[in-house]
Amino acid sequence: TQSTWGNTTFRAAVMLTVEQAKRNAGRKAVDDLLQNNSVIGVGSGSTIVSVIERISELVKERNWNVTCVSSSVQTSKLVLEHGLVLSDLDHHPVIDITIDGADECDSKLNLIKGGGGAQTREKVLAFNSKRFVVVADHRKDSAVLGQQWKQGVPVEILSLAQTPLMLTFQKLGGHPKLRLSRDSSEPYRTDNGNLIVDVDFGLIENPNELATQLSQLPGVLEHGLFCGMAEKAYFGTEDGKVKTRLSDGTTEILEL
């Protein structure tokens, strides 16, 4: 009993460290980047919760005018729950800066995104932003994509193309798996109403080449490889600090 209790306590402590690392990265990025009279793109995922919380705090403390554009239904709800102004790309087609999470980030800031199923909307926001910045915990920091994220590259597809695309993904060297709903009773559907196939390509030494190949396939709406889009990443570290990295590889350790 003591051993079980000890293991449980240890796991809880590790989880607390990860959650705090996410929080540190998200809050530090907002502190550095948020400006008055700006339009902010807000991504999806667990790390973004801290981003929205900090934006809300600063807007209220400083009486700032900030408008948020969201990448998912879930994020939109969080934005409104925190009393922030929510808009869309129809009204704000150019975003000042988008802050988003990542499932994995390599040494050149190429990303795998889409673990939460929102990569298509997230990429639209990032593409239409003057600046795109990533926040994550230390587990997402890799030298090469596929080193730590083993679930594969999420690919949003049209239902009618599912079977032929599965075969094509295999020809490209991937191991495709249709994503299922949380209870595994039916295929997962994105906010856009489409399917997601998670394709394991192993270590991705040339993400740009793979991204181009996937984008050219009929029936593929969007994939989770974000290449050459992010200018900076904030990683919450295990020791309570934040490490930043630029796309040229320059890193800095920040004390909180």
PDB file of C-alpha atoms in Angstrom:
ATOM      1  CA  THR A   1       0.000   0.000   0.000  1.00  0.00           C
ATOM      2  CA  GLN A   2       2.819   2.369   0.864  1.00  0.00           C
ATOM      3  CA  SER A   3       4.518   1.637  -2.452  1.00  0.00           C
ATOM      4  CA  THR A   4       1.344   2.314  -4.429  1.00  0.00           C
ATOM      5  CA  TRP A   5       0.766   5.533  -2.527  1.00  0.00           C
ATOM      6  CA  GLY A   6       4.337   6.601  -3.152  1.00  0.00           C
ATOM      7  CA  ASN A   7       4.107   5.915  -6.897  1.00  0.00           C
ATOM      8  CA  THR A   8       0.832   7.808  -7.096  1.00  0.00           C
ATOM      9  CA  THR A   9       2.343  10.765  -5.295  1.00  0.00           C
ATOM     10  CA  PHE A  10       5.353  10.712  -7.600  1.00  0.00           C
ATOM     11  CA  ARG A  11       3.148  10.663 -10.709  1.00  0.00           C
ATOM     12  CA  ALA A  12       1.059  13.523  -9.343  1.00  0.00           C
ATOM     13  CA  ALA A  13       4.220  15.542  -8.693  1.00  0.00           C
ATOM     14  CA  VAL A  14       5.434  14.964 -12.255  1.00  0.00           C
ATOM     15  CA  MET A  15       2.039  15.977 -13.649  1.00  0.00           C
ATOM     16  CA  LEU A  16       2.071  19.112 -11.524  1.00  0.00           C
ATOM     17  CA  THR A  17       5.464  19.978 -12.962  1.00  0.00           C
ATOM     18  CA  VAL A  18       4.191  19.571 -16.526  1.00  0.00           C
ATOM     19  CA  GLU A  19       1.070  21.640 -15.901  1.00  0.00           C
ATOM     20  CA  GLN A  20       3.120  24.363 -14.228  1.00  0.00           C
ATOM     21  CA  ALA A  21       5.555  24.329 -17.143  1.00  0.00           C
ATOM     22  CA  LYS A  22       2.671  24.876 -19.560  1.00  0.00           C
ATOM     23  CA  ARG A  23       1.370  27.692 -17.402  1.00  0.00           C
ATOM     24  CA  ASN A  24       4.772  29.364 -17.164  1.00  0.00           C
ATOM     25  CA  ALA A  25       5.286  29.250 -20.944  1.00  0.00           C
ATOM     26  CA  GLY A  26       1.834  30.588 -21.747  1.00  0.00           C
ATOM     27  CA  ARG A  27       1.904  33.440 -19.251  1.00  0.00           C
ATOM     28  CA  LYS A  28       5.438  34.519 -20.144  1.00  0.00           C
ATOM     29  CA  ALA A  29       4.582  34.662 -23.853  1.00  0.00           C
ATOM     30  CA  VAL A  30       1.551  36.864 -23.160  1.00  0.00           C
ATOM     31  CA  ASP A  31       3.571  39.145 -20.868  1.00  0.00           C
ATOM     32  CA  ASP A  32       6.181  39.608 -23.605  1.00  0.00           C
ATOM     33  CA  LEU A  33       3.920  39.926 -26.627  1.00  0.00           C
ATOM     34  CA  LEU A  34       0.510  41.343 -25.752  1.00  0.00           C
ATOM     35  CA  GLN A  35      -0.064  44.960 -26.750  1.00  0.00           C
ATOM     36  CA  ASN A  36      -2.949  47.370 -26.495  1.00  0.00           C
ATOM     37  CA  ASN A  37      -5.261  47.803 -29.508  1.00  0.00           C
ATOM     38  CA  SER A  38      -4.256  44.467 -31.001  1.00  0.00           C
ATOM     39  CA  VAL A  39      -5.939  41.474 -32.584  1.00  0.00           C
ATOM     40  CA  ILE A  40      -4.749  38.185 -31.068  1.00  0.00           C
ATOM     41  CA  GLY A  41      -5.156  34.782 -32.647  1.00  0.00           C
ATOM     42  CA  VAL A  42      -5.704  32.157 -29.960  1.00  0.00           C
ATOM     43  CA  GLY A  43      -4.963  28.508 -30.677  1.00  0.00           C
ATOM     44  CA  SER A  44      -6.246  25.345 -29.052  1.00  0.00           C
ATOM     45  CA  GLY A  45      -5.152  22.854 -26.427  1.00  0.00           C
ATOM     46  CA  SER A  46      -4.334  22.664 -22.738  1.00  0.00           C
ATOM     47  CA  THR A  47      -1.484  25.200 -22.826  1.00  0.00           C
ATOM     48  CA  ILE A  48      -3.782  27.842 -24.326  1.00  0.00           C
ATOM     49  CA  VAL A  49      -5.902  27.920 -21.173  1.00  0.00           C
ATOM     50  CA  SER A  50      -3.104  29.790 -19.390  1.00  0.00           C
ATOM     51  CA  VAL A  51      -2.688  32.096 -22.387  1.00  0.00           C
ATOM     52  CA  ILE A  52      -6.353  33.122 -22.283  1.00  0.00           C
ATOM     53  CA  GLU A  53      -6.276  33.544 -18.505  1.00  0.00           C
ATOM     54  CA  ARG A  54      -3.266  35.864 -18.707  1.00  0.00           C
ATOM     55  CA  ILE A  55      -4.706  37.895 -21.599  1.00  0.00           C
ATOM     56  CA  SER A  56      -7.864  38.408 -19.552  1.00  0.00           C
ATOM     57  CA  GLU A  57      -5.879  39.492 -16.489  1.00  0.00           C
ATOM     58  CA  LEU A  58      -3.818  42.062 -18.394  1.00  0.00           C
ATOM     59  CA  VAL A  59      -6.806  43.435 -20.309  1.00  0.00           C
ATOM     60  CA  LYS A  60      -8.652  44.044 -17.034  1.00  0.00           C
ATOM     61  CA  GLU A  61      -5.624  45.374 -15.129  1.00  0.00           C
ATOM     62  CA  ARG A  62      -4.572  47.811 -17.860  1.00  0.00           C
ATOM     63  CA  ASN A  63      -7.981  48.529 -19.393  1.00  0.00           C
ATOM     64  CA  TRP A  64      -6.637  47.492 -22.789  1.00  0.00           C
ATOM     65  CA  ASN A  65      -8.525  46.993 -26.038  1.00  0.00           C
ATOM     66  CA  VAL A  66      -7.776  43.469 -27.270  1.00  0.00           C
ATOM     67  CA  THR A  67      -9.769  41.390 -29.738  1.00  0.00           C
ATOM     68  CA  CYS A  68      -9.396  37.616 -29.933  1.00  0.00           C
ATOM     69  CA  VAL A  69      -9.844  35.384 -32.981  1.00  0.00           C
ATOM     70  CA  SER A  70     -10.257  31.727 -32.055  1.00  0.00           C
ATOM     71  CA  SER A  71      -9.186  28.501 -33.769  1.00  0.00           C
ATOM     72  CA  SER A  72     -11.852  26.205 -32.306  1.00  0.00           C
ATOM     73  CA  VAL A  73     -15.291  26.046 -30.745  1.00  0.00           C
ATOM     74  CA  GLN A  74     -13.761  25.112 -27.394  1.00  0.00           C
ATOM     75  CA  THR A  75     -11.353  28.048 -27.448  1.00  0.00           C
ATOM     76  CA  SER A  76     -14.162  30.441 -28.374  1.00  0.00           C
ATOM     77  CA  LYS A  77     -16.053  29.360 -25.266  1.00  0.00           C
ATOM     78  CA  LEU A  78     -12.982  29.962 -23.089  1.00  0.00           C
ATOM     79  CA  VAL A  79     -12.456  33.425 -24.593  1.00  0.00           C
ATOM     80  CA  LEU A  80     -16.039  34.427 -23.820  1.00  0.00           C
ATOM     81  CA  GLU A  81     -15.948  32.866 -20.340  1.00  0.00           C
ATOM     82  CA  HIS A  82     -12.970  35.095 -19.516  1.00  0.00           C
ATOM     83  CA  GLY A  83     -14.820  38.234 -20.608  1.00  0.00           C
ATOM     84  CA  LEU A  84     -12.740  38.879 -23.713  1.00  0.00           C
ATOM     85  CA  VAL A  85     -13.913  40.249 -27.051  1.00  0.00           C
ATOM     86  CA  LEU A  86     -14.339  37.487 -29.645  1.00  0.00           C
ATOM     87  CA  SER A  87     -14.254  38.143 -33.366  1.00  0.00           C
ATOM     88  CA  ASP A  88     -13.492  36.194 -36.556  1.00  0.00           C
ATOM     89  CA  LEU A  89     -11.490  36.375 -39.771  1.00  0.00           C
ATOM     90  CA  ASP A  90     -14.373  37.950 -41.672  1.00  0.00           C
ATOM     91  CA  HIS A  91     -14.080  41.031 -39.477  1.00  0.00           C
ATOM     92  CA  HIS A  92     -10.339  40.788 -38.766  1.00  0.00           C
ATOM     93  CA  PRO A  93      -8.658  39.066 -41.736  1.00  0.00           C
ATOM     94  CA  VAL A  94      -5.205  40.215 -40.591  1.00  0.00           C
ATOM     95  CA  ILE A  95      -4.119  39.165 -37.102  1.00  0.00           C
ATOM     96  CA  ASP A  96      -1.330  40.944 -35.237  1.00  0.00           C
ATOM     97  CA  ILE A  97      -0.034  37.833 -33.493  1.00  0.00           C
ATOM     98  CA  THR A  98      -1.219  34.283 -32.947  1.00  0.00           C
ATOM     99  CA  ILE A  99      -0.185  32.316 -29.866  1.00  0.00           C
ATOM    100  CA  ASP A 100      -0.728  28.568 -30.088  1.00  0.00           C
ATOM    101  CA  GLY A 101       0.471  25.296 -28.616  1.00  0.00           C
ATOM    102  CA  ALA A 102       2.230  22.417 -30.355  1.00  0.00           C
ATOM    103  CA  ASP A 103       2.446  18.659 -30.033  1.00  0.00           C
ATOM    104  CA  GLU A 104       6.106  18.766 -31.024  1.00  0.00           C
ATOM    105  CA  CYS A 105       8.638  21.375 -32.118  1.00  0.00           C
ATOM    106  CA  ASP A 106      11.968  20.641 -33.799  1.00  0.00           C
ATOM    107  CA  SER A 107      15.230  22.598 -33.672  1.00  0.00           C
ATOM    108  CA  LYS A 108      14.121  24.845 -36.568  1.00  0.00           C
ATOM    109  CA  LEU A 109      10.639  25.499 -35.136  1.00  0.00           C
ATOM    110  CA  ASN A 110       8.888  23.161 -37.548  1.00  0.00           C
ATOM    111  CA  LEU A 111       5.847  21.824 -35.729  1.00  0.00           C
ATOM    112  CA  ILE A 112       3.465  18.912 -35.476  1.00  0.00           C
ATOM    113  CA  LYS A 113       0.022  20.153 -34.464  1.00  0.00           C
ATOM    114  CA  GLY A 114      -3.459  18.724 -34.450  1.00  0.00           C
ATOM    115  CA  GLY A 115      -3.500  16.398 -31.475  1.00  0.00           C
ATOM    116  CA  GLY A 116      -6.716  18.170 -30.505  1.00  0.00           C
ATOM    117  CA  GLY A 117      -8.088  18.046 -34.033  1.00  0.00           C
ATOM    118  CA  ALA A 118      -7.997  21.779 -34.807  1.00  0.00           C
ATOM    119  CA  GLN A 119      -4.940  21.987 -37.067  1.00  0.00           C
ATOM    120  CA  THR A 120      -6.817  23.288 -40.121  1.00  0.00           C
ATOM    121  CA  ARG A 121      -8.286  26.312 -38.361  1.00  0.00           C
ATOM    122  CA  GLU A 122      -5.039  26.792 -36.430  1.00  0.00           C
ATOM    123  CA  LYS A 123      -3.034  26.934 -39.655  1.00  0.00           C
ATOM    124  CA  VAL A 124      -5.452  29.429 -41.202  1.00  0.00           C
ATOM    125  CA  LEU A 125      -4.958  31.707 -38.187  1.00  0.00           C
ATOM    126  CA  ALA A 126      -1.182  31.312 -38.228  1.00  0.00           C
ATOM    127  CA  PHE A 127      -0.953  32.007 -41.967  1.00  0.00           C
ATOM    128  CA  ASN A 128      -2.982  35.201 -41.659  1.00  0.00           C
ATOM    129  CA  SER A 129      -0.960  36.506 -38.707  1.00  0.00           C
ATOM    130  CA  LYS A 130       1.869  39.001 -38.819  1.00  0.00           C
ATOM    131  CA  ARG A 131       3.591  36.940 -36.112  1.00  0.00           C
ATOM    132  CA  PHE A 132       3.142  33.337 -34.987  1.00  0.00           C
ATOM    133  CA  VAL A 133       4.483  32.151 -31.632  1.00  0.00           C
ATOM    134  CA  VAL A 134       4.313  28.740 -29.960  1.00  0.00           C
ATOM    135  CA  VAL A 135       3.990  27.895 -26.264  1.00  0.00           C
ATOM    136  CA  ALA A 136       4.574  24.419 -24.830  1.00  0.00           C
ATOM    137  CA  ASP A 137       6.149  22.441 -22.016  1.00  0.00           C
ATOM    138  CA  HIS A 138       9.589  20.851 -22.155  1.00  0.00           C
ATOM    139  CA  ARG A 139       8.255  17.493 -23.406  1.00  0.00           C
ATOM    140  CA  LYS A 140       7.416  19.022 -26.784  1.00  0.00           C
ATOM    141  CA  ASP A 141      10.971  20.224 -27.470  1.00  0.00           C
ATOM    142  CA  SER A 142      12.723  17.850 -29.907  1.00  0.00           C
ATOM    143  CA  ALA A 143      15.669  17.918 -32.273  1.00  0.00           C
ATOM    144  CA  VAL A 144      13.657  16.135 -34.992  1.00  0.00           C
ATOM    145  CA  LEU A 145       9.898  15.763 -35.430  1.00  0.00           C
ATOM    146  CA  GLY A 146       8.698  12.301 -34.474  1.00  0.00           C
ATOM    147  CA  GLN A 147      11.331  11.971 -31.761  1.00  0.00           C
ATOM    148  CA  GLN A 148       8.883  12.362 -28.876  1.00  0.00           C
ATOM    149  CA  TRP A 149       5.438  12.703 -30.490  1.00  0.00           C
ATOM    150  CA  LYS A 150       4.565   9.137 -31.485  1.00  0.00           C
ATOM    151  CA  GLN A 151       0.904   9.562 -32.453  1.00  0.00           C
ATOM    152  CA  GLY A 152       1.755  10.637 -35.997  1.00  0.00           C
ATOM    153  CA  VAL A 153       0.926  13.611 -38.196  1.00  0.00           C
ATOM    154  CA  PRO A 154      -2.797  14.502 -38.046  1.00  0.00           C
ATOM    155  CA  VAL A 155      -4.302  14.821 -41.521  1.00  0.00           C
ATOM    156  CA  GLU A 156      -7.835  16.179 -41.991  1.00  0.00           C
ATOM    157  CA  ILE A 157      -9.495  14.489 -44.948  1.00  0.00           C
ATOM    158  CA  LEU A 158     -12.781  14.238 -46.837  1.00  0.00           C
ATOM    159  CA  SER A 159     -14.758  11.105 -45.952  1.00  0.00           C
ATOM    160  CA  LEU A 160     -15.060   9.954 -49.566  1.00  0.00           C
ATOM    161  CA  ALA A 161     -11.263   9.898 -49.926  1.00  0.00           C
ATOM    162  CA  GLN A 162     -10.573   7.812 -46.800  1.00  0.00           C
ATOM    163  CA  THR A 163      -9.775   4.438 -48.377  1.00  0.00           C
ATOM    164  CA  PRO A 164      -7.565   5.639 -51.256  1.00  0.00           C
ATOM    165  CA  LEU A 165      -5.734   8.065 -48.971  1.00  0.00           C
ATOM    166  CA  MET A 166      -4.981   5.302 -46.478  1.00  0.00           C
ATOM    167  CA  LEU A 167      -3.216   3.436 -49.304  1.00  0.00           C
ATOM    168  CA  THR A 168      -1.380   6.573 -50.437  1.00  0.00           C
ATOM    169  CA  PHE A 169      -0.150   7.339 -46.925  1.00  0.00           C
ATOM    170  CA  GLN A 170       1.331   3.835 -46.794  1.00  0.00           C
ATOM    171  CA  LYS A 171       3.094   4.394 -50.136  1.00  0.00           C
ATOM    172  CA  LEU A 172       4.650   7.512 -48.630  1.00  0.00           C
ATOM    173  CA  GLY A 173       6.096   5.370 -45.834  1.00  0.00           C
ATOM    174  CA  GLY A 174       3.468   6.143 -43.231  1.00  0.00           C
ATOM    175  CA  HIS A 175       1.337   4.024 -40.937  1.00  0.00           C
ATOM    176  CA  PRO A 176      -2.141   5.576 -41.024  1.00  0.00           C
ATOM    177  CA  LYS A 177      -4.799   5.178 -38.355  1.00  0.00           C
ATOM    178  CA  LEU A 178      -8.281   6.655 -38.472  1.00  0.00           C
ATOM    179  CA  ARG A 179      -8.901   8.760 -35.375  1.00  0.00           C
ATOM    180  CA  LEU A 180     -11.919   7.659 -33.342  1.00  0.00           C
ATOM    181  CA  SER A 181     -14.193   9.543 -30.962  1.00  0.00           C
ATOM    182  CA  ARG A 182     -13.357   9.567 -27.275  1.00  0.00           C
ATOM    183  CA  ASP A 183     -15.441   6.446 -26.583  1.00  0.00           C
ATOM    184  CA  SER A 184     -14.205   4.805 -29.823  1.00  0.00           C
ATOM    185  CA  SER A 185     -17.781   4.263 -30.979  1.00  0.00           C
ATOM    186  CA  GLU A 186     -17.415   6.208 -34.220  1.00  0.00           C
ATOM    187  CA  PRO A 187     -14.875   8.216 -36.247  1.00  0.00           C
ATOM    188  CA  TYR A 188     -13.765  11.516 -34.738  1.00  0.00           C
ATOM    189  CA  ARG A 189     -15.135  14.579 -36.503  1.00  0.00           C
ATOM    190  CA  THR A 190     -13.420  17.973 -36.580  1.00  0.00           C
ATOM    191  CA  ASP A 191     -15.206  21.283 -36.029  1.00  0.00           C
ATOM    192  CA  ASN A 192     -15.386  21.341 -39.840  1.00  0.00           C
ATOM    193  CA  GLY A 193     -17.191  17.987 -39.907  1.00  0.00           C
ATOM    194  CA  ASN A 194     -14.332  16.010 -41.451  1.00  0.00           C
ATOM    195  CA  LEU A 195     -12.273  12.933 -40.549  1.00  0.00           C
ATOM    196  CA  ILE A 196      -8.725  12.862 -39.192  1.00  0.00           C
ATOM    197  CA  VAL A 197      -6.147  10.219 -40.020  1.00  0.00           C
ATOM    198  CA  ASP A 198      -3.061  10.124 -37.789  1.00  0.00           C
ATOM    199  CA  VAL A 199      -0.114   8.999 -39.916  1.00  0.00           C
ATOM    200  CA  ASP A 200       3.055   7.785 -38.208  1.00  0.00           C
ATOM    201  CA  PHE A 201       6.047   8.573 -40.430  1.00  0.00           C
ATOM    202  CA  GLY A 202       8.638   7.845 -37.744  1.00  0.00           C
ATOM    203  CA  LEU A 203      11.411  10.428 -37.558  1.00  0.00           C
ATOM    204  CA  ILE A 204      10.689  13.229 -40.013  1.00  0.00           C
ATOM    205  CA  GLU A 205      14.082  14.444 -41.209  1.00  0.00           C
ATOM    206  CA  ASN A 206      12.626  16.628 -43.969  1.00  0.00           C
ATOM    207  CA  PRO A 207       9.270  17.999 -42.808  1.00  0.00           C
ATOM    208  CA  ASN A 208       9.059  20.520 -45.668  1.00  0.00           C
ATOM    209  CA  GLU A 209       9.197  17.772 -48.283  1.00  0.00           C
ATOM    210  CA  LEU A 210       6.594  15.674 -46.475  1.00  0.00           C
ATOM    211  CA  ALA A 211       4.332  18.699 -45.999  1.00  0.00           C
ATOM    212  CA  THR A 212       4.423  19.393 -49.732  1.00  0.00           C
ATOM    213  CA  GLN A 213       3.605  15.769 -50.565  1.00  0.00           C
ATOM    214  CA  LEU A 214       0.623  15.699 -48.205  1.00  0.00           C
ATOM    215  CA  SER A 215      -0.728  19.043 -49.410  1.00  0.00           C
ATOM    216  CA  GLN A 216      -0.780  17.818 -53.017  1.00  0.00           C
ATOM    217  CA  LEU A 217      -3.037  14.828 -52.303  1.00  0.00           C
ATOM    218  CA  PRO A 218      -6.667  15.232 -53.457  1.00  0.00           C
ATOM    219  CA  GLY A 219      -8.979  14.738 -50.498  1.00  0.00           C
ATOM    220  CA  VAL A 220      -6.507  16.133 -47.965  1.00  0.00           C
ATOM    221  CA  LEU A 221      -7.907  19.353 -46.528  1.00  0.00           C
ATOM    222  CA  GLU A 222      -4.985  20.155 -44.237  1.00  0.00           C
ATOM    223  CA  HIS A 223      -2.234  18.431 -42.274  1.00  0.00           C
ATOM    224  CA  GLY A 224      -0.536  19.097 -38.956  1.00  0.00           C
ATOM    225  CA  LEU A 225       2.935  19.957 -40.256  1.00  0.00           C
ATOM    226  CA  PHE A 226       3.597  23.668 -39.716  1.00  0.00           C
ATOM    227  CA  CYS A 227       6.874  24.384 -41.509  1.00  0.00           C
ATOM    228  CA  GLY A 228       8.625  27.756 -41.492  1.00  0.00           C
ATOM    229  CA  MET A 229       5.676  29.493 -39.835  1.00  0.00           C
ATOM    230  CA  ALA A 230       6.680  30.041 -36.197  1.00  0.00           C
ATOM    231  CA  GLU A 231       9.160  32.794 -35.333  1.00  0.00           C
ATOM    232  CA  LYS A 232       9.587  31.934 -31.655  1.00  0.00           C
ATOM    233  CA  ALA A 233       8.793  29.196 -29.154  1.00  0.00           C
ATOM    234  CA  TYR A 234       8.392  29.389 -25.376  1.00  0.00           C
ATOM    235  CA  PHE A 235       9.071  26.151 -23.497  1.00  0.00           C
ATOM    236  CA  GLY A 236       8.267  25.813 -19.810  1.00  0.00           C
ATOM    237  CA  THR A 237      11.153  23.893 -18.218  1.00  0.00           C
ATOM    238  CA  GLU A 238      11.207  21.342 -15.413  1.00  0.00           C
ATOM    239  CA  ASP A 239      13.014  23.757 -13.074  1.00  0.00           C
ATOM    240  CA  GLY A 240      10.375  26.482 -13.314  1.00  0.00           C
ATOM    241  CA  LYS A 241      12.064  28.638 -15.952  1.00  0.00           C
ATOM    242  CA  VAL A 242      11.131  29.345 -19.560  1.00  0.00           C
ATOM    243  CA  LYS A 243      13.382  28.604 -22.536  1.00  0.00           C
ATOM    244  CA  THR A 244      12.821  30.541 -25.746  1.00  0.00           C
ATOM    245  CA  ARG A 245      14.056  29.543 -29.186  1.00  0.00           C
ATOM    246  CA  LEU A 246      14.033  31.490 -32.437  1.00  0.00           C
ATOM    247  CA  SER A 247      13.777  29.904 -35.872  1.00  0.00           C
ATOM    248  CA  ASP A 248      17.529  30.385 -36.372  1.00  0.00           C
ATOM    249  CA  GLY A 249      18.179  28.185 -33.337  1.00  0.00           C
ATOM    250  CA  THR A 250      19.071  30.972 -30.899  1.00  0.00           C
ATOM    251  CA  THR A 251      17.962  30.065 -27.370  1.00  0.00           C
ATOM    252  CA  GLU A 252      17.588  31.979 -24.125  1.00  0.00           C
ATOM    253  CA  ILE A 253      16.712  30.923 -20.568  1.00  0.00           C
ATOM    254  CA  LEU A 254      14.328  33.300 -18.820  1.00  0.00           C
ATOM    255  CA  GLU A 255      13.849  33.583 -15.067  1.00  0.00           C
ATOM    256  CA  LEU A 256      10.266  34.186 -13.906  1.00  0.00           C
TER     257      LEU A 256
END
